[in-house]
Amino acid sequence: MKVVLFCGGAGMRLRGYSEDVPKPMVTIGSRPVLWHVMKYYAHFGHKDFILCLGYKANVIKDYFLQYEESVSNDFIFSDGGRKLEFMQRDIDDWKITFVDTGSRSTIADRLRLVEPYLNGDEMFLANYSDGLTDFPLPQMIEEFSQRDSYASFLSVQPRSSSLDTVHLDNDGSVRAIKCMKDSNIWVNGGYFVLRKDVFRYIKPGEELVYEPFQRMISEGRVWSQRYSGFWQCMDTFRDKQILDELEASGTAPWRLWKNGHKNGQPVAAQAVVC
């Protein structure tokens, strides 16, 4: 199944890390977050990627044109470096289509502009390219395929937010103040399964999950998969710190290709405390 990745954002809330690169190219460990997202999909057999480029598109193009396998793979060095034998490879079997969708385009416009590259596929995957999870993707695809919905997304609970939720009565009396993770709030996790029917609902200049999704919601065509396991976005400096720390620990939950992930079941997630 093809995977559309939205890679055109500037990452305004990550100033200091994303001024010289697009947000998806901010690194987690030795690799950009975009690479981690792509490895997640490749782990489940989805290796045909369409990159919706925008801000500093050349950085993403150059990264893959000059891709260095030795950064994340074991290898044998011999003959003074004239011979390298890799123990495994990252992207040999990936197909990546690079499409410049403009630096100021909305997500819906980016999706609309890459429609021709989907070749009329009935279903496809999409992602914001800035969040990581250990969710068993086949479960969501299977459930969605049996529904008459046109769009679906992963609903998650923001566990690392520094914000507290305030529960008020009508007169302003405070009933409770809770850490975000304890407030039963669900947000869009940015992992989509879509049908080609969504293109009938998109008009130029709209945001995907607002106007187009609202039209589909009014017809009962949008479904969401709840997931209370590991999910972490990379919107702020603190978010990046959390992901870097998990990566450095050697037990990053989203690294299913390294963590002995079996039978579609994720490994245990590490809790993040507010």
XYZ file of N, CA and C in Angstrom:
822
model
N 0.847 -1.184 0.000
C 0.000 0.000 0.000
C 0.893 1.249 0.000
N 0.553 2.242 -0.825
C 1.356 3.460 -0.904
C 1.189 4.299 0.370
N 2.247 5.021 0.712
C 2.261 5.848 1.920
C 2.574 7.288 1.522
N 1.627 8.197 1.750
C 1.822 9.619 1.474
C 2.328 10.278 2.749
N 3.480 10.949 2.649
C 4.081 11.596 3.811
C 4.149 13.098 3.584
N 3.557 13.853 4.499
C 3.533 15.310 4.400
C 4.829 15.864 5.007
N 5.701 16.374 4.152
C 7.058 16.754 4.575
C 7.370 18.213 4.306
N 6.362 19.056 4.162
C 6.612 20.420 3.731
C 6.628 21.459 4.821
N 6.430 21.055 6.080
C 6.329 22.023 7.160
C 7.664 22.597 7.592
N 7.616 23.835 8.135
C 8.835 24.512 8.568
C 9.153 24.266 10.038
N 8.188 23.758 10.812
C 8.440 23.466 12.219
C 8.686 24.714 13.048
N 7.747 25.645 13.008
C 7.934 26.937 13.670
C 8.139 26.796 15.175
N 7.543 25.759 15.795
C 7.681 25.592 17.236
C 8.981 24.888 17.631
N 9.789 24.530 16.616
C 11.084 23.901 16.877
C 12.213 24.814 16.437
N 12.006 26.116 16.534
C 13.039 27.078 16.163
C 14.334 26.770 16.898
N 15.440 26.802 16.161
C 16.728 26.433 16.718
C 17.152 25.064 16.251
N 16.144 24.221 15.872
C 16.428 22.910 15.319
C 15.988 22.812 13.860
N 14.947 23.555 13.490
C 14.379 23.376 12.162
C 14.532 24.594 11.265
N 15.375 25.563 11.629
C 15.535 26.733 10.780
C 16.252 26.391 9.482
N 17.157 25.421 9.532
C 17.941 25.067 8.363
C 17.424 23.823 7.650
N 16.467 23.132 8.248
C 15.936 21.910 7.652
C 14.426 21.882 7.824
N 13.705 21.125 6.989
C 12.268 20.936 7.216
C 12.053 20.179 8.532
N 10.920 20.402 9.151
C 10.640 19.751 10.431
C 10.866 18.236 10.392
N 10.423 17.508 9.345
C 10.634 16.059 9.330
C 12.097 15.631 9.293
N 13.014 16.593 9.031
C 14.428 16.262 8.980
C 15.149 16.547 10.292
N 14.442 17.017 11.311
C 15.043 17.155 12.638
C 15.364 15.752 13.150
N 16.562 15.555 13.661
C 17.027 14.211 13.978
C 16.555 13.714 15.337
N 16.324 12.411 15.380
C 16.144 11.665 16.619
C 17.283 10.656 16.632
N 18.247 10.856 17.501
C 19.461 10.056 17.418
C 20.239 10.449 16.177
N 20.591 9.486 15.363
C 21.407 9.743 14.177
C 20.596 9.894 12.895
N 19.282 9.708 12.980
C 18.445 9.747 11.781
C 17.292 10.741 11.969
N 16.816 11.365 10.881
C 15.679 12.292 10.991
C 14.392 11.563 11.355
N 13.464 12.287 11.965
C 12.201 11.680 12.364
C 11.477 11.098 11.154
N 11.633 11.702 9.975
C 11.032 11.168 8.752
C 11.495 9.742 8.499
N 12.772 9.485 8.683
C 13.324 8.139 8.480
C 12.686 7.150 9.455
N 12.514 7.544 10.708
C 11.893 6.655 11.698
C 10.455 6.311 11.297
N 9.723 7.310 10.785
C 8.350 7.066 10.329
C 8.351 6.091 9.150
N 9.264 6.299 8.218
C 9.337 5.418 7.051
C 9.733 3.995 7.433
N 10.644 3.855 8.386
C 11.033 2.531 8.858
C 9.851 1.814 9.514
N 9.011 2.572 10.205
C 7.808 1.997 10.822
C 6.918 1.369 9.746
N 6.638 2.129 8.684
C 5.787 1.599 7.623
C 6.457 0.442 6.895
N 7.747 0.561 6.637
C 8.461 -0.511 5.944
C 8.440 -1.799 6.754
N 8.465 -1.674 8.076
C 8.402 -2.849 8.946
C 7.140 -3.662 8.687
N 6.055 -2.984 8.345
C 4.790 -3.664 8.074
C 4.601 -3.952 6.577
N 5.649 -3.752 5.785
C 5.600 -4.116 4.369
C 5.176 -3.018 3.424
N 4.996 -1.793 3.921
C 4.570 -0.669 3.080
C 5.792 0.187 2.751
N 6.342 -0.011 1.543
C 7.640 0.565 1.191
C 7.579 1.451 -0.055
N 6.372 1.800 -0.486
C 6.191 2.674 -1.651
C 5.749 4.042 -1.129
N 6.696 4.980 -1.050
C 6.456 6.260 -0.396
C 6.300 7.400 -1.404
N 5.397 8.330 -1.083
C 5.226 9.565 -1.846
C 5.459 10.713 -0.883
N 6.530 11.474 -1.089
C 6.879 12.566 -0.192
C 6.333 13.880 -0.734
N 5.480 14.528 0.060
C 4.922 15.838 -0.300
C 5.880 16.907 0.222
N 6.723 17.417 -0.643
C 7.771 18.337 -0.237
C 7.296 19.775 -0.281
N 8.007 20.639 0.473
C 7.680 22.054 0.493
C 8.869 22.856 0.978
N 8.843 23.259 2.247
C 9.917 24.051 2.839
C 11.251 23.303 2.744
N 12.255 23.948 2.106
C 13.596 23.383 1.946
C 13.542 21.950 1.416
N 12.800 21.769 0.342
C 12.641 20.441 -0.260
C 13.980 19.821 -0.638
N 14.945 20.665 -1.016
C 16.245 20.162 -1.450
C 16.964 19.398 -0.338
N 16.702 19.752 0.931
C 17.353 19.064 2.051
C 16.923 17.602 2.091
N 15.640 17.348 1.894
C 15.137 15.973 1.899
C 15.644 15.215 0.677
N 15.619 15.856 -0.479
C 16.122 15.208 -1.695
C 17.584 14.815 -1.532
N 18.399 15.763 -1.060
C 19.834 15.507 -0.916
C 20.107 14.412 0.103
N 19.297 14.361 1.154
C 19.504 13.341 2.181
C 19.428 11.942 1.575
N 18.425 11.713 0.743
C 18.275 10.381 0.160
C 19.206 10.155 -1.032
N 19.506 11.209 -1.784
C 20.449 11.063 -2.891
C 21.850 10.718 -2.391
N 22.167 11.167 -1.175
C 23.481 10.906 -0.595
C 23.366 9.987 0.628
N 22.393 9.120 0.614
C 22.094 8.294 1.782
C 23.297 7.461 2.211
N 23.596 7.496 3.488
C 24.745 6.784 4.041
C 24.282 5.611 4.894
N 24.426 4.398 4.356
C 23.959 3.192 5.033
C 24.704 2.931 6.341
N 25.958 3.336 6.421
C 26.774 2.994 7.587
C 26.293 3.665 8.869
N 25.477 4.721 8.749
C 25.010 5.436 9.940
C 24.159 4.539 10.835
N 23.346 3.681 10.245
C 22.407 2.884 11.043
C 22.510 1.385 10.801
N 23.577 0.948 10.130
C 23.731 -0.484 9.872
C 25.135 -0.956 10.229
N 25.231 -2.188 10.713
C 26.531 -2.789 10.981
C 27.187 -3.175 9.653
N 28.506 -3.120 9.624
C 29.208 -3.479 8.386
C 30.633 -3.922 8.686
N 31.237 -4.592 7.705
C 32.635 -5.019 7.780
C 33.457 -4.127 6.858
N 34.490 -3.540 7.408
C 35.378 -2.624 6.692
C 36.658 -3.386 6.350
N 37.027 -3.418 5.069
C 38.252 -4.113 4.676
C 38.882 -3.425 3.470
N 40.081 -3.863 3.122
C 40.830 -3.288 2.001
C 40.958 -1.775 2.122
N 41.228 -1.325 3.347
C 41.410 0.093 3.555
C 40.201 0.939 3.216
N 39.034 0.347 3.306
C 37.807 1.087 3.010
C 37.310 0.899 1.598
N 38.082 0.190 0.789
C 37.642 -0.041 -0.595
C 36.523 -1.078 -0.662
N 36.372 -1.838 0.417
C 35.329 -2.856 0.459
C 34.541 -2.710 1.747
N 33.231 -2.555 1.616
C 32.320 -2.509 2.756
C 31.264 -3.595 2.572
N 31.132 -4.432 3.573
C 30.116 -5.489 3.535
C 29.097 -5.212 4.635
N 27.874 -4.836 4.243
C 26.842 -4.479 5.209
C 26.115 -5.719 5.716
N 25.870 -5.737 7.029
C 25.154 -6.845 7.641
C 23.664 -6.793 7.307
N 23.148 -5.590 7.094
C 21.768 -5.391 6.684
C 21.687 -4.048 5.973
N 20.601 -3.829 5.249
C 20.423 -2.580 4.515
C 19.098 -1.941 4.913
N 19.046 -0.612 4.793
C 17.846 0.113 5.200
C 16.817 0.247 4.087
N 17.232 0.777 2.951
C 16.257 1.282 1.990
C 16.385 0.671 0.593
N 17.099 -0.446 0.468
C 17.297 -1.057 -0.853
C 15.985 -1.370 -1.554
N 14.976 -1.767 -0.791
C 13.706 -2.180 -1.399
C 12.627 -1.114 -1.250
N 13.015 0.134 -0.951
C 12.054 1.228 -0.886
C 11.930 1.894 -2.249
N 10.726 2.369 -2.543
C 10.492 3.226 -3.704
C 10.001 4.569 -3.171
N 10.689 5.652 -3.522
C 10.349 6.966 -2.986
C 10.086 7.939 -4.135
N 8.886 8.504 -4.162
C 8.517 9.510 -5.150
C 8.571 10.881 -4.479
N 9.367 11.791 -5.041
C 9.542 13.128 -4.468
C 8.698 14.126 -5.265
N 7.760 14.790 -4.602
C 6.858 15.720 -5.280
C 6.878 17.058 -4.556
N 7.272 18.120 -5.254
C 7.262 19.459 -4.659
C 5.836 19.985 -4.678
N 5.237 20.125 -3.491
C 3.839 20.563 -3.385
C 3.717 21.995 -2.876
N 4.834 22.734 -2.860
C 4.782 24.142 -2.486
C 5.081 24.387 -1.023
N 5.679 25.522 -0.727
C 6.095 25.812 0.645
C 4.950 26.297 1.527
N 3.843 26.771 0.931
C 2.744 27.316 1.724
C 1.435 26.538 1.549
N 1.502 25.384 0.970
C 0.295 24.593 0.712
C -0.277 24.019 2.002
N -1.589 23.853 2.036
C -2.226 23.151 3.150
C -2.001 21.653 2.982
N -2.287 20.906 4.036
C -2.161 19.449 3.962
C -3.084 18.889 2.883
N -4.315 19.409 2.814
C -5.259 18.929 1.803
C -4.760 19.226 0.400
N -4.176 20.411 0.196
C -3.634 20.741 -1.119
C -2.466 19.822 -1.470
N -1.618 19.530 -0.507
C -0.495 18.627 -0.771
C -1.018 17.255 -1.201
N -2.042 16.787 -0.489
C -2.625 15.493 -0.830
C -3.237 15.530 -2.226
N -3.957 16.592 -2.522
C -4.591 16.726 -3.834
C -3.551 16.732 -4.961
N -2.407 17.353 -4.721
C -1.375 17.470 -5.744
C -0.646 16.155 -6.030
N -0.679 15.218 -5.083
C -0.015 13.930 -5.338
C -1.002 12.842 -5.750
N -2.268 13.187 -5.912
C -3.258 12.183 -6.317
C -2.838 11.404 -7.563
N -2.277 12.053 -8.598
C -1.893 11.279 -9.795
C -0.892 10.164 -9.508
N -0.073 10.308 -8.482
C 0.952 9.314 -8.173
C 0.404 8.116 -7.414
N -0.857 8.194 -7.012
C -1.500 7.062 -6.346
C -2.047 6.056 -7.350
N -2.079 6.454 -8.614
C -2.485 5.552 -9.703
C -3.859 4.920 -9.485
N -4.748 5.677 -8.858
C -6.111 5.179 -8.682
C -6.276 4.105 -7.631
N -5.270 3.912 -6.761
C -5.379 2.886 -5.718
C -6.612 3.140 -4.853
N -7.316 2.078 -4.517
C -8.537 2.202 -3.726
C -8.254 2.720 -2.328
N -7.167 2.230 -1.708
C -6.804 2.640 -0.355
C -5.334 3.033 -0.313
N -5.009 3.946 0.590
C -3.616 4.323 0.782
C -3.441 4.851 2.198
N -2.191 4.995 2.612
C -1.847 5.467 3.942
C -1.303 6.885 3.856
N -1.379 7.633 4.951
C -0.831 8.989 4.984
C -0.384 9.311 6.396
N 0.557 10.276 6.509
C 1.123 10.586 7.816
C 1.686 11.996 7.832
N 1.593 12.657 8.998
C 2.133 14.002 9.168
C 3.661 14.015 9.256
N 4.275 12.864 9.482
C 5.740 12.711 9.523
C 6.388 13.384 10.723
N 5.659 13.563 11.810
C 6.276 14.177 12.987
C 5.856 13.501 14.287
N 5.325 12.280 14.194
C 4.914 11.547 15.389
C 5.299 10.087 15.270
N 5.657 9.458 16.393
C 6.109 8.067 16.392
C 5.250 7.237 17.334
N 5.023 5.988 16.957
C 4.166 5.101 17.738
C 4.610 3.661 17.567
N 4.107 2.795 18.445
C 4.328 1.353 18.288
C 3.010 0.645 17.969
N 2.024 1.402 17.514
C 0.713 0.829 17.210
C 0.824 -0.253 16.130
N 0.136 -1.398 16.293
C 0.147 -2.461 15.276
C -0.711 -2.062 14.076
N -0.100 -1.490 13.077
C -0.789 -0.910 11.927
C -1.743 -1.866 11.205
N -1.385 -3.133 11.000
C -2.313 -4.028 10.288
C -3.698 -4.095 10.919
N -3.768 -3.918 12.224
C -5.060 -3.950 12.929
C -5.978 -2.842 12.417
N -5.440 -1.655 12.258
C -6.232 -0.518 11.793
C -6.633 -0.683 10.330
N -5.711 -1.150 9.505
C -6.001 -1.336 8.087
C -7.101 -2.376 7.900
N -7.016 -3.471 8.636
C -8.004 -4.539 8.520
C -9.392 -4.052 8.939
N -9.458 -3.334 10.055
C -10.734 -2.820 10.537
C -11.332 -1.830 9.541
N -10.500 -0.930 9.033
C -10.964 0.083 8.090
C -11.463 -0.549 6.793
N -10.767 -1.573 6.334
C -11.142 -2.218 5.068
C -12.531 -2.853 5.133
N -13.019 -3.156 6.338
C -14.322 -3.781 6.502
C -15.442 -2.768 6.736
N -15.077 -1.494 6.785
C -16.061 -0.432 7.000
C -16.350 0.292 5.688
N -17.425 1.088 5.701
C -17.743 1.879 4.517
C -17.266 3.319 4.684
N -16.298 3.522 5.566
C -15.725 4.847 5.784
C -14.789 5.210 4.640
N -14.595 6.512 4.439
C -13.654 7.003 3.436
C -12.341 7.443 4.058
N -12.355 7.742 5.352
C -11.162 8.228 6.026
C -11.112 7.700 7.449
N -9.914 7.440 7.923
C -9.719 7.038 9.309
C -8.383 7.576 9.793
N -8.266 7.695 11.117
C -7.016 8.151 11.698
C -6.864 7.560 13.089
N -5.644 7.556 13.574
C -5.344 7.021 14.892
C -5.590 8.100 15.937
N -6.427 7.806 16.926
C -6.667 8.724 18.047
C -5.796 8.301 19.217
N -5.067 9.250 19.770
C -4.130 8.954 20.848
C -4.316 9.960 21.978
N -3.682 9.664 23.104
C -3.742 10.563 24.256
C -2.383 11.231 24.447
N -2.341 12.570 24.473
C -1.065 13.285 24.621
C -0.524 13.125 26.028
N 0.538 12.364 26.195
C 1.045 12.020 27.516
C 2.113 12.973 28.022
N 2.774 13.691 27.113
C 3.915 14.489 27.546
C 3.627 15.982 27.585
N 2.386 16.366 27.354
C 2.068 17.793 27.321
C 2.320 18.445 28.670
N 2.876 19.659 28.641
C 3.093 20.409 29.873
C 1.828 21.132 30.316
N 0.776 21.045 29.507
C -0.481 21.712 29.832
C -1.339 20.840 30.750
N -2.096 21.494 31.614
C -3.069 20.807 32.456
C -4.470 21.110 31.932
N -5.379 20.176 32.110
C -6.771 20.433 31.748
C -7.516 20.911 32.990
N -8.383 21.898 32.792
C -9.154 22.480 33.883
C -10.624 22.136 33.665
N -11.255 21.562 34.657
C -12.654 21.155 34.583
C -13.479 22.136 35.414
N -14.402 22.847 34.738
C -15.139 23.942 35.356
C -16.640 23.680 35.388
N -17.292 24.226 36.389
C -18.747 24.307 36.396
C -19.158 25.564 35.631
N -20.455 25.698 35.363
C -20.944 26.837 34.584
C -20.632 28.183 35.232
N -20.533 28.209 36.551
C -20.273 29.475 37.237
C -18.779 29.764 37.397
N -17.938 28.905 36.817
C -16.502 29.114 36.896
C -15.818 28.390 38.023
N -16.575 27.716 38.883
C -15.969 26.950 39.971
C -15.143 25.795 39.400
N -13.946 25.639 39.916
C -13.045 24.598 39.420
C -13.340 23.277 40.124
N -13.665 22.261 39.321
C -13.925 20.936 39.873
C -12.660 20.095 39.950
N -11.748 20.312 38.999
C -10.525 19.510 39.002
C -9.494 20.120 38.060
N -8.245 19.884 38.353
C -7.139 20.181 37.451
C -6.362 18.882 37.288
N -6.196 18.464 36.037
C -5.587 17.164 35.784
C -4.447 17.269 34.779
N -3.479 16.391 34.947
C -2.446 16.207 33.935
C -3.131 15.765 32.653
N -2.616 16.196 31.517
C -3.248 15.897 30.235
C -3.515 14.408 30.046
N -2.568 13.577 30.443
C -2.713 12.137 30.213
C -3.805 11.506 31.065
N -4.241 12.214 32.108
C -5.288 11.678 32.986
C -6.657 12.280 32.698
N -6.777 13.022 31.599
C -8.004 13.779 31.345
C -8.924 13.144 30.304
N -8.574 11.956 29.845
C -9.390 11.254 28.849
C -9.620 12.100 27.597
N -8.588 12.831 27.202
C -8.623 13.629 25.976
C -7.949 12.851 24.861
N -8.597 12.793 23.717
C -8.051 12.090 22.553
C -7.761 13.099 21.448
N -6.608 12.932 20.790
C -6.216 13.834 19.708
C -5.871 13.029 18.466
N -5.845 13.725 17.341
C -5.473 13.105 16.073
C -3.987 12.799 16.072
N -3.629 11.521 15.987
C -2.231 11.106 16.033
C -1.494 11.199 14.720
N -2.202 11.550 13.631
C -1.523 11.772 12.359
C -1.238 10.534 11.532
N -1.786 9.382 11.924
C -1.640 8.147 11.143
C -2.983 7.864 10.471
N -3.028 7.996 9.145
C -4.270 7.908 8.390
C -4.308 6.659 7.504
N -5.515 6.111 7.353
C -5.828 5.175 6.276
C -6.974 5.805 5.510
N -6.802 5.980 4.204
C -7.769 6.731 3.399
C -8.183 5.948 2.162
N -9.387 6.242 1.692
C -9.839 5.740 0.402
C -9.781 6.867 -0.627
N -9.700 6.496 -1.885
C -9.588 7.504 -2.936
C -10.806 8.426 -2.982
N -11.915 8.008 -2.361
C -13.127 8.831 -2.324
C -12.888 10.184 -1.649
N -11.840 10.280 -0.796
C -11.616 11.538 -0.076
C -11.378 12.703 -1.033
N -10.853 12.419 -2.219
C -10.536 13.508 -3.149
C -11.790 14.231 -3.632
N -12.942 13.574 -3.560
C -14.196 14.216 -3.961
C -14.630 15.291 -2.964
N -14.052 15.263 -1.766
C -14.459 16.177 -0.706
C -13.484 17.335 -0.503
N -12.373 17.325 -1.228
C -11.338 18.339 -1.023
C -11.476 19.477 -2.028
N -11.483 20.698 -1.508
C -11.472 21.892 -2.346
C -10.165 22.645 -2.105
N -9.666 23.381 -3.101
C -8.389 24.090 -2.963
C -8.359 25.012 -1.747
N -7.227 24.996 -1.050
C -7.011 25.893 0.079
C -7.546 25.412 1.407
N -8.172 24.251 1.446
C -8.748 23.756 2.693
C -7.738 22.916 3.478
N -7.992 22.798 4.780
C -7.204 21.911 5.624
C -7.908 20.560 5.693
N -7.150 19.497 5.552
C -7.707 18.158 5.387
C -8.702 17.772 6.476
N -8.320 17.936 7.753
C -9.173 17.424 8.820
C -10.260 18.405 9.240
N -10.329 19.539 8.585
C -11.390 20.489 8.890
C -12.505 20.386 7.844
N -12.473 21.186 6.803
C -13.604 21.200 5.857
C -13.859 19.841 5.186
N -12.853 19.200 4.543
C -13.126 17.915 3.899
C -13.610 16.847 4.873
N -12.938 16.744 6.030
C -13.358 15.741 7.002
C -14.748 16.052 7.552
N -15.054 17.326 7.764
C -16.378 17.680 8.267
C -17.469 17.243 7.296
N -17.213 17.382 6.002
C -18.211 16.933 5.013
C -18.408 15.419 5.101
N -17.296 14.693 5.251
C -17.409 13.234 5.362
C -18.038 12.825 6.689
N -17.718 13.539 7.766
C -18.307 13.239 9.074
C -19.821 13.390 9.022
N -20.300 14.406 8.305
C -21.749 14.625 8.208
C -22.445 13.470 7.504
N -21.685 12.686 6.739
C -22.240 11.523 6.042
C -21.885 10.211 6.743
N -21.227 10.311 7.895
C -20.855 9.107 8.628
C -19.737 8.324 7.980
N -18.798 9.019 7.338
C -17.758 8.352 6.564
C -16.367 8.429 7.198
N -16.274 8.896 8.441
C -14.972 8.995 9.109
C -14.976 8.120 10.353
N -13.907 7.351 10.505
C -13.763 6.446 11.648
C -12.389 6.659 12.270
N -12.280 6.426 13.579
C -10.992 6.566 14.245
C -10.704 5.361 15.126
N -9.451 4.947 15.105
C -8.967 3.851 15.941
C -8.324 4.434 17.200
N -8.868 4.135 18.370
C -8.266 4.614 19.608
C -7.062 3.742 19.974
N -6.020 4.405 20.493
C -4.843 3.666 20.936
C -4.273 4.351 22.163
N -4.194 3.611 23.263
C -3.700 4.175 24.515
C -2.248 3.811 24.783
N -1.606 3.148 23.818
C -0.202 2.786 23.974
C 0.719 3.935 23.620
N 1.950 3.619 23.259
C 2.947 4.660 23.026
C 2.660 5.460 21.759
N 2.677 6.761 21.912
C 2.654 7.722 20.802
C 3.290 9.006 21.306
N 4.166 9.576 20.492
C 4.807 10.821 20.882
C 5.049 11.677 19.640
N 4.543 12.895 19.660
C 4.783 13.819 18.555
C 6.103 14.551 18.794
N 6.537 15.317 17.789
C 7.733 16.140 17.930
C 7.401 17.557 17.494
N 6.677 18.256 18.361
C 6.268 19.626 18.072
C 7.162 20.663 18.742
N 7.715 20.302 19.894
C 8.462 21.269 20.694
C 9.826 20.713 21.071
N 10.648 21.583 21.643
C 11.971 21.170 22.119
C 11.847 20.052 23.150
N 10.869 20.153 24.053
C 10.669 19.121 25.065
C 10.309 17.786 24.417
N 9.466 17.815 23.391
C 9.113 16.587 22.675
C 10.357 15.934 22.085
N 11.214 16.740 21.491
C 12.451 16.206 20.911
C 13.328 15.575 21.991
N 13.402 16.224 23.152
C 14.182 15.671 24.261
C 13.672 14.288 24.661
N 12.345 14.157 24.761
C 11.751 12.868 25.143
C 12.133 11.787 24.144
N 12.008 12.090 22.859
C 12.325 11.106 21.834
C 13.816 10.787 21.800
N 14.651 11.805 21.973
C 16.098 11.572 22.016
C 16.479 10.669 23.187
N 15.858 10.903 24.339
C 16.162 10.094 25.521
C 15.740 8.643 25.317
N 14.577 8.435 24.714
C 14.123 7.068 24.440
C 15.039 6.387 23.430
N 15.458 7.128 22.407
C 16.368 6.583 21.404
C 17.695 6.197 22.037
N 18.221 7.062 22.901
C 19.502 6.798 23.551
C 19.432 5.617 24.509
N 18.239 5.343 25.040
C 18.080 4.243 25.997
C 18.220 2.876 25.345
N 18.080 2.825 24.022
C 18.150 1.551 23.314
C 16.852 0.779 23.320
N 15.794 1.346 23.904
C 14.505 0.653 23.976
C 13.374 1.528 23.433
N 13.671 2.338 22.430
C 12.650 3.208 21.858
C 11.471 2.362 21.370
N 10.256 2.593 21.902
C 9.116 1.733 21.594
C 8.760 1.660 20.112
N 8.971 2.760 19.360
C 8.571 2.774 17.955
C 9.501 1.962 17.060
N 10.672 1.584 17.562
C 11.630 0.833 16.754
C 11.225 -0.643 16.690
N 10.102 -0.894 16.089
C 9.571 -2.256 16.019
C 10.495 -3.181 15.238
N 11.233 -2.615 14.288
C 12.161 -3.417 13.484
C 13.362 -3.874 14.299
N 13.540 -3.311 15.511
C 14.653 -3.689 16.377
C 14.195 -4.372 17.658
N 12.909 -4.245 17.984
C 12.437 -4.615 19.317
C 11.761 -5.972 19.402
N 11.943 -6.829 18.430
C 11.347 -8.150 18.507
C 9.841 -8.142 18.396
N 9.297 -7.160 17.647
C 7.852 -7.046 17.440
C 7.355 -8.267 16.678
N 6.346 -8.959 17.238
C 5.864 -10.195 16.628
C 4.350 -10.215 16.552
N 3.849 -10.861 15.502
C 2.412 -11.130 15.373
C 1.546 -9.886 15.497
N 2.071 -8.746 15.043
C 1.275 -7.528 15.047
C 1.079 -6.908 16.413
N 1.795 -7.426 17.450
C 1.626 -6.893 18.795
C 2.827 -6.038 19.168
N 2.597 -4.832 19.689
C 3.706 -3.958 20.052
C 4.376 -4.374 21.347
N 5.636 -3.944 21.514
C 6.313 -4.161 22.774
C 5.735 -3.208 23.813
N 6.035 -3.464 25.069
C 5.511 -2.598 26.131
C 6.071 -1.193 25.983
N 5.200 -0.206 26.108
C 5.616 1.174 25.990
C 6.178 1.700 27.293
N 7.119 2.622 27.171
C 7.663 3.278 28.353
C 6.810 4.486 28.692
N 6.400 4.578 29.933
C 5.518 5.666 30.334
C 6.263 6.996 30.363
N 5.564 8.055 30.007
C 6.099 9.394 30.108
C 5.271 10.131 31.157
N 5.908 10.621 32.200
C 5.213 11.252 33.314
C 5.154 12.762 33.126
N 3.986 13.357 33.369
C 3.844 14.801 33.289
C 4.659 15.462 34.403
